[in-house]
Coordinates of C-alpha atoms in Angstrom, one line a residue:
M337 CA 154.3 152.4 -152.3
E338 CA 156.8 151.9 -149.1
R339 CA 156.5 154.9 -147.1
N340 CA 160.1 157.1 -147.4
P341 CA 161.0 158.9 -144.4
N342 CA 163.2 161.3 -145.7
G343 CA 161.1 162.0 -148.6
L344 CA 161.8 163.1 -152.5
S345 CA 165.5 163.6 -153.2
A346 CA 166.4 166.9 -155.4
A347 CA 166.7 164.8 -158.1
E348 CA 163.5 163.4 -157.7
I349 CA 162.2 166.4 -156.9
D350 CA 163.8 167.6 -160.3
T351 CA 162.2 165.2 -162.2
L352 CA 158.9 165.1 -161.3
V353 CA 158.9 168.8 -161.9
D354 CA 159.6 168.8 -165.3
E355 CA 157.1 166.3 -166.1
L356 CA 154.4 168.3 -164.2
N357 CA 156.1 171.1 -166.3
A358 CA 155.4 169.1 -169.2
G359 CA 151.7 167.8 -169.4
L360 CA 150.8 168.4 -165.6
E361 CA 149.0 164.5 -165.2
R362 CA 146.5 163.7 -162.6
E363 CA 149.1 160.3 -162.3
V364 CA 152.2 162.6 -162.0
V365 CA 150.7 165.0 -159.4
L366 CA 149.6 161.8 -157.1
R367 CA 152.9 160.4 -157.4
F368 CA 154.8 164.0 -156.4
L369 CA 152.1 164.1 -153.0
Q370 CA 152.7 160.3 -152.5
R371 CA 156.4 160.4 -152.5
L372 CA 156.6 163.4 -149.9
P373 CA 157.5 162.5 -146.2
D374 CA 154.8 162.1 -143.6
D375 CA 153.4 165.9 -142.4
E376 CA 155.3 166.2 -139.0
H377 CA 158.3 165.4 -140.4
P378 CA 160.5 168.8 -140.7
D379 CA 160.9 168.9 -144.8
F380 CA 157.7 168.3 -145.6
Y381 CA 156.5 172.1 -145.9
R382 CA 160.3 172.6 -148.1
Q383 CA 159.6 169.4 -150.3
L384 CA 155.5 170.6 -150.6
T385 CA 156.6 173.9 -151.9
E386 CA 158.8 173.1 -154.8
L387 CA 155.1 172.8 -156.5
L388 CA 155.6 176.0 -156.7
R389 CA 158.3 175.7 -159.7
V390 CA 155.3 174.4 -162.0
D391 CA 154.8 176.4 -164.6
D392 CA 150.8 176.2 -164.7
Q393 CA 149.7 177.3 -161.2
G394 CA 145.8 177.8 -162.1
R395 CA 146.2 173.8 -163.5
L396 CA 147.8 172.6 -160.7
E397 CA 144.6 174.3 -158.9
E398 CA 142.1 172.3 -160.5
R399 CA 144.2 169.3 -160.4
L400 CA 145.0 169.6 -156.6
R401 CA 141.1 170.3 -156.1
D402 CA 140.3 167.0 -157.9
I403 CA 142.6 165.3 -155.7
L404 CA 141.2 166.8 -152.6
E405 CA 137.6 166.5 -152.8
S406 CA 137.8 163.2 -154.2
E407 CA 135.8 160.6 -152.3
A408 CA 138.6 157.8 -153.0
V409 CA 141.9 158.6 -153.9
E410 CA 143.4 155.7 -155.8
V411 CA 147.0 155.3 -154.2
E412 CA 149.1 153.0 -152.9
R413 CA 149.9 155.5 -149.8
D414 CA 147.7 156.6 -147.3
A415 CA 145.1 158.2 -149.2
E416 CA 143.8 160.7 -146.1
F417 CA 147.5 161.8 -146.1
V418 CA 147.7 162.6 -150.2
R419 CA 144.5 164.6 -149.9
F420 CA 146.2 166.9 -146.8
A421 CA 149.4 167.0 -149.0
A422 CA 146.9 168.7 -151.5
F423 CA 144.9 170.8 -149.3
E424 CA 148.2 172.0 -147.7
Y425 CA 150.1 173.1 -150.6
L426 CA 146.5 174.8 -151.7
A427 CA 146.6 176.8 -148.6
T428 CA 150.3 178.1 -148.9
Y429 CA 148.9 178.8 -152.5
Y430 CA 146.4 181.0 -151.6
R431 CA 148.5 182.3 -148.5
R432 CA 151.2 183.8 -150.5
N433 CA 148.7 185.3 -152.7
Y434 CA 146.9 187.8 -149.9
D435 CA 143.4 185.8 -150.8
H436 CA 142.3 185.8 -147.6
S437 CA 138.6 185.6 -148.4
T438 CA 139.2 182.0 -150.2
L439 CA 141.9 180.7 -147.4
R440 CA 139.2 181.3 -144.8
A441 CA 136.9 179.7 -146.3
F442 CA 139.2 177.1 -147.3
Y443 CA 140.2 176.3 -143.9
S444 CA 136.3 176.0 -142.9
Q445 CA 135.4 173.8 -145.3
H446 CA 138.0 170.9 -145.0
R447 CA 138.4 171.4 -140.5
D448 CA 136.5 168.2 -140.1
D449 CA 138.6 166.3 -142.6
F450 CA 141.7 167.6 -140.7
R451 CA 141.9 168.8 -137.5
E452 CA 143.4 166.3 -135.8
R453 CA 146.8 166.9 -137.9
P454 CA 149.1 169.3 -136.4
L455 CA 149.9 171.3 -138.9
Y456 CA 146.3 171.9 -140.4
R457 CA 146.0 173.5 -136.8
L458 CA 148.8 176.0 -137.6
G459 CA 147.5 177.2 -140.3
E460 CA 144.2 177.6 -137.9
A461 CA 146.6 179.9 -135.8
R462 CA 147.9 181.6 -138.8
L463 CA 144.4 182.6 -140.0
L464 CA 143.7 184.1 -136.0
A465 CA 146.6 185.8 -136.6
F466 CA 145.4 187.5 -140.4
R467 CA 142.5 188.7 -138.1
D468 CA 145.0 190.1 -135.5
E469 CA 143.6 187.5 -132.8
Y470 CA 147.5 187.5 -131.7
K471 CA 146.4 185.8 -128.2
S472 CA 144.1 183.2 -129.6
G473 CA 147.0 182.1 -132.3
L474 CA 150.1 181.9 -129.7
R475 CA 148.0 179.9 -127.7
Q476 CA 146.9 177.6 -130.5
V477 CA 150.3 177.5 -131.7
R478 CA 151.5 176.1 -128.2
E479 CA 149.4 173.5 -127.8
V480 CA 150.6 172.4 -131.7
I481 CA 155.0 172.8 -130.6
E482 CA 153.4 170.6 -127.4
E483 CA 152.2 167.9 -129.9
T484 CA 155.4 168.1 -132.7
G485 CA 157.9 168.3 -129.9
Q486 CA 159.2 171.9 -131.1
Q487 CA 159.1 171.1 -135.1
K488 CA 161.4 173.7 -136.5
D489 CA 159.3 175.4 -138.5
V490 CA 156.6 175.2 -135.9
I491 CA 158.4 177.0 -133.1
H492 CA 159.2 179.9 -136.1
E493 CA 156.0 180.4 -136.2
F494 CA 155.5 181.3 -132.3
S495 CA 158.7 184.0 -132.6
R496 CA 157.4 185.2 -136.5
Q497 CA 153.6 185.5 -134.5
V498 CA 155.3 187.1 -131.5
A499 CA 156.9 190.2 -133.8
S500 CA 153.8 191.0 -135.9
G501 CA 151.7 191.1 -133.0
Y502 CA 154.5 193.7 -131.0
E503 CA 155.2 195.6 -134.7
D504 CA 151.4 196.0 -135.0
G505 CA 150.4 197.0 -131.6
K506 CA 148.0 193.8 -130.7
L507 CA 149.8 191.9 -127.8
P508 CA 149.6 193.5 -124.3
A509 CA 152.6 196.0 -123.0
E510 CA 152.9 193.4 -119.8
D511 CA 153.5 190.1 -121.3
R512 CA 156.2 191.7 -123.6
E513 CA 159.3 190.8 -121.6
E514 CA 158.5 187.4 -121.1
L515 CA 156.5 186.5 -124.8
M516 CA 160.1 188.8 -126.5
K517 CA 162.5 186.0 -124.1
E518 CA 160.3 183.2 -125.6
A519 CA 160.3 183.8 -129.3
M520 CA 164.1 184.4 -129.2
A521 CA 164.6 181.3 -127.7
F522 CA 162.4 179.3 -130.1
V523 CA 164.1 181.5 -133.1
N524 CA 167.1 180.7 -132.2
I525 CA 166.4 177.3 -131.9
A526 CA 165.3 177.0 -135.1
I527 CA 168.6 178.8 -136.7
N528 CA 170.4 176.1 -135.2
R529 CA 168.7 173.1 -136.5
D530 CA 169.2 174.7 -140.1
Q531 CA 171.0 177.3 -140.5
E532 CA 170.8 178.3 -144.5
Y533 CA 166.9 179.2 -144.1
G534 CA 167.2 182.9 -144.7
R535 CA 163.0 183.6 -143.1
Y536 CA 164.9 182.1 -139.8
Y537 CA 167.1 185.0 -139.7
Q538 CA 164.3 187.3 -141.0
T539 CA 162.4 186.5 -137.6
K540 CA 165.0 186.9 -135.5
A541 CA 165.9 190.3 -137.1
R542 CA 162.0 191.7 -136.7
L543 CA 162.8 190.7 -133.1
L544 CA 166.1 192.7 -132.6
A545 CA 164.4 195.7 -133.9
L546 CA 161.8 195.7 -131.3
Q547 CA 164.5 195.9 -128.9
G548 CA 166.2 198.3 -130.1
A549 CA 169.2 196.3 -132.0
F550 CA 169.1 198.0 -135.3
D551 CA 172.9 197.1 -136.3
E552 CA 172.4 193.7 -135.3
A553 CA 169.1 193.4 -137.4
G554 CA 170.3 194.3 -140.4
E555 CA 173.5 191.9 -140.5
L556 CA 170.7 189.2 -140.1
I557 CA 168.4 190.6 -143.1
E558 CA 171.8 190.1 -145.3
T559 CA 172.2 187.1 -144.3
A560 CA 169.1 186.5 -145.0
I561 CA 169.5 187.6 -148.6
E562 CA 172.6 185.8 -148.8
N563 CA 171.0 182.4 -147.6
E564 CA 168.5 182.3 -150.5
D565 CA 168.5 180.0 -153.0
T566 CA 168.3 181.6 -156.4
S567 CA 166.9 179.0 -158.3
R568 CA 164.0 178.5 -156.2
S569 CA 160.6 179.6 -157.9
D570 CA 159.8 181.8 -154.6
Y571 CA 163.1 183.2 -155.0
R572 CA 161.9 186.9 -155.7
W573 CA 158.8 186.6 -153.0
R574 CA 161.6 186.0 -151.0
I575 CA 164.3 188.5 -151.5
N576 CA 161.5 191.5 -151.6
M577 CA 159.8 190.3 -147.9
Y578 CA 163.4 190.3 -146.6
N579 CA 163.5 194.1 -148.4
L580 CA 160.4 195.4 -147.1
T581 CA 161.4 194.4 -143.6
R582 CA 165.1 195.9 -143.7
T583 CA 163.2 199.2 -145.3
E584 CA 160.6 198.6 -141.6
V585 CA 164.1 199.0 -139.6
E586 CA 165.6 201.3 -140.9
A587 CA 162.1 203.1 -140.9
R588 CA 161.9 201.8 -136.9
S589 CA 165.7 202.7 -136.8
T590 CA 165.3 206.7 -137.8
R591 CA 161.9 206.9 -136.0
E592 CA 163.6 205.8 -132.5
R593 CA 166.7 208.2 -133.1
L594 CA 164.5 211.4 -134.3
K595 CA 162.4 210.7 -131.4
A596 CA 165.7 210.5 -128.6
E597 CA 166.4 213.7 -130.6
M598 CA 163.2 215.4 -130.0
E599 CA 162.8 214.4 -126.4
E600 CA 166.5 215.7 -126.0
N601 CA 165.5 219.1 -127.1
V602 CA 162.9 219.7 -125.6
S603 CA 164.3 218.6 -122.6
T604 CA 167.3 221.2 -123.6
A605 CA 164.3 223.6 -124.0
V606 CA 162.8 223.6 -121.0
E607 CA 165.7 223.6 -119.1
R608 CA 166.8 226.7 -120.6
L609 CA 163.7 228.0 -120.2
E610 CA 163.2 227.3 -116.5
D611 CA 167.0 229.4 -116.1
D612 CA 165.1 232.1 -118.1
V613 CA 162.4 232.0 -115.5
E614 CA 164.2 232.1 -112.1
K615 CA 166.8 235.0 -114.0
R616 CA 163.6 237.1 -115.1
I617 CA 162.0 236.1 -111.3
E618 CA 165.1 237.0 -109.7
S619 CA 165.7 240.6 -111.7
L620 CA 161.8 241.7 -109.6
V621 CA 163.9 241.1 -106.3
D622 CA 162.8 245.2 -106.4
A623 CA 159.6 245.1 -108.2
E624 CA 156.8 246.9 -106.1
T625 CA 153.8 244.2 -106.4
A626 CA 153.4 240.3 -106.6
T627 CA 151.5 240.8 -109.6
M628 CA 153.9 242.6 -111.8
R629 CA 156.1 238.9 -110.7
E630 CA 152.9 236.8 -111.2
E631 CA 152.4 238.1 -114.5
L632 CA 156.4 237.7 -115.6
R633 CA 155.7 234.2 -114.9
E634 CA 152.7 233.6 -116.3
E635 CA 153.9 235.1 -119.2
T636 CA 157.3 233.0 -119.3
M637 CA 155.1 229.5 -118.9
N638 CA 153.0 230.7 -121.5
E639 CA 156.3 230.7 -124.1
L640 CA 157.5 227.9 -122.8
A641 CA 154.2 226.1 -123.5
N642 CA 154.2 227.1 -126.7
K643 CA 157.7 225.9 -127.8
S644 CA 156.7 223.1 -126.6
R645 CA 153.8 222.2 -128.4
D646 CA 155.7 223.5 -131.7
I647 CA 158.2 220.5 -131.0
Q648 CA 155.3 217.9 -130.3
Q649 CA 153.9 219.2 -134.1
R650 CA 157.1 218.5 -135.5
T651 CA 157.7 215.1 -133.7
E652 CA 154.5 214.2 -135.5
E653 CA 154.7 215.2 -138.8
M654 CA 158.3 213.6 -138.5
E655 CA 156.4 210.2 -137.5
S656 CA 153.6 211.3 -140.2
R657 CA 155.8 211.0 -143.2
Y658 CA 157.5 207.9 -141.8
I659 CA 153.7 205.9 -141.9
Q660 CA 153.3 207.4 -145.2
I661 CA 156.8 206.0 -146.2
L662 CA 156.0 202.8 -144.9
G663 CA 152.6 202.5 -146.5
F664 CA 154.2 203.1 -150.0
F665 CA 156.9 200.4 -149.7
T666 CA 154.2 198.3 -148.6
G667 CA 152.0 198.9 -151.3
F668 CA 155.1 198.9 -153.5
L669 CA 155.8 194.9 -152.4
V670 CA 152.2 194.1 -153.3
I671 CA 152.4 195.4 -156.6
A672 CA 155.5 193.5 -157.2
V673 CA 154.5 190.6 -155.4
T674 CA 151.5 190.6 -157.5
T675 CA 153.2 191.4 -160.9
T676 CA 155.6 188.2 -160.4
N677 CA 152.1 186.3 -159.7
V678 CA 150.6 187.1 -163.1
A679 CA 153.5 186.8 -165.0
R680 CA 152.2 183.7 -166.9
L681 CA 149.6 186.1 -168.1
P682 CA 149.4 187.0 -171.2
F683 CA 151.5 190.0 -171.4
E684 CA 148.4 193.0 -172.1
Q685 CA 146.2 191.2 -169.1
A686 CA 149.4 191.5 -166.9
A687 CA 149.9 195.3 -168.2
Q688 CA 146.2 195.4 -167.3
L689 CA 146.2 194.5 -163.8
V690 CA 149.5 196.5 -162.9
F691 CA 147.9 199.1 -164.4
L692 CA 144.6 198.6 -161.6
L693 CA 146.8 197.9 -158.0
T694 CA 148.9 201.4 -159.3
S695 CA 145.6 203.2 -159.7
G696 CA 145.1 201.7 -156.4
L697 CA 148.2 202.4 -154.3
L698 CA 148.1 206.0 -155.4
V699 CA 144.6 206.8 -153.4
A700 CA 145.6 205.1 -150.5
I701 CA 148.9 206.9 -150.3
S702 CA 147.5 210.2 -151.3
G703 CA 145.1 209.0 -148.5
F704 CA 147.3 208.9 -146.3
G705 CA 149.0 212.7 -147.2
I706 CA 145.3 213.8 -146.2
L707 CA 144.3 211.7 -143.6
L708 CA 147.3 211.7 -141.0
P709 CA 147.9 214.8 -139.2
G710 CA 150.9 216.3 -139.2
L711 CA 151.3 216.6 -142.7
K712 CA 151.1 219.9 -145.0
S713 CA 150.9 218.4 -148.7
T714 CA 146.9 217.9 -148.6
K715 CA 147.3 220.1 -152.1
R716 CA 149.1 217.9 -153.8
S717 CA 148.0 214.4 -152.0
I718 CA 144.4 215.4 -153.4
V719 CA 145.8 215.9 -156.8
V720 CA 146.9 212.6 -156.5
M721 CA 144.2 210.9 -155.7
V722 CA 142.2 212.5 -158.1
L723 CA 144.8 210.9 -161.0
G724 CA 144.7 207.5 -159.0
F725 CA 140.8 207.7 -159.3
A726 CA 140.8 208.9 -162.4
G727 CA 142.9 205.3 -162.9
L728 CA 140.5 203.2 -161.4
V729 CA 137.7 204.4 -163.7
L730 CA 140.2 204.1 -166.8
S731 CA 140.2 200.1 -165.9
V732 CA 136.9 199.7 -165.0
V733 CA 135.9 201.1 -168.7
L734 CA 138.5 199.6 -170.0
F735 CA 139.6 197.2 -169.0
P736 CA 136.0 194.9 -167.9
A737 CA 137.3 191.8 -168.2
V738 CA 140.5 192.0 -165.8
I739 CA 137.8 194.0 -163.0
G740 CA 135.6 190.8 -163.6

């Protein structure tokens, strides 16, 4: 088969996906993979992930596993390329389903087969980021950038990892200015090369939020949502991700505003108390002994310390509540994504799985209420946790097939 430098057209993709939904024949899967552009082409990944439109993802996984593990694939194009395309789609499928244990084993199993390919090493860099090893991940992404000549999805991955690393507090503060500048430059290049791809705007919004530009970040999230193609099979997954980012940006904005207000209140309180100290000390000019002055100074300074502690306690309580809110939204996103992924299961099994995940979310959120400092809702959190555990126990007793 003669190579097509630009891969599949939109019409060819629609035709092949329809054929796959009609029967998922191995021959059709091979034809799809062979028609893709080279894996270093900017549109390789976009065309490959059109396979997400196939209804029976479980059977597609079996077909791709069979192709990947075949010692000899009878194709008219480079067999190693076809096997790597199968590998890359499966890796994407596991990553989007948050199946990180399978993903790590999958990369380890096929390292000797594909480690010379830049996209394979980019996937390894993503795994390093999953393990919070951002410095190693960024170093590996840089190597891939040098090999691919700043391919847009590769430089975007660098920017995405910088945003995640500083959001998680895992990258060094002393490198922040340089890394943020480099990440912003890369994401701007990616946007200039493809102004319709929503994920690039999402990453830029995250970087801007880290710099305190919350209004501009919010506008970019709206642009990302508007640019998404509603016909894509992963449309709901992407919109959920954008909405989570918007929530995180709004929470970060509110947290910074409250922090500034608290700091201003503390500063104002300190100034007032210091003025009061001076006035009260001046009133003791005619006092009989220095001991009385010292006692009054100590009393006033104790009052200042008590007020500062009270303000600090309120600040911690507010921060804890926002952490709890973010935890809830993250858990809700996992349930939403999982609900999307199990939509093709029988209704009873899908409902049982969502019930199990919701019970787990109740346990996790109540755990925040108990463990986070400053929160005064321990009794309510314990009640919610008991309900969550009861749901988990019911899931084990009533739905053993789902647990298995």
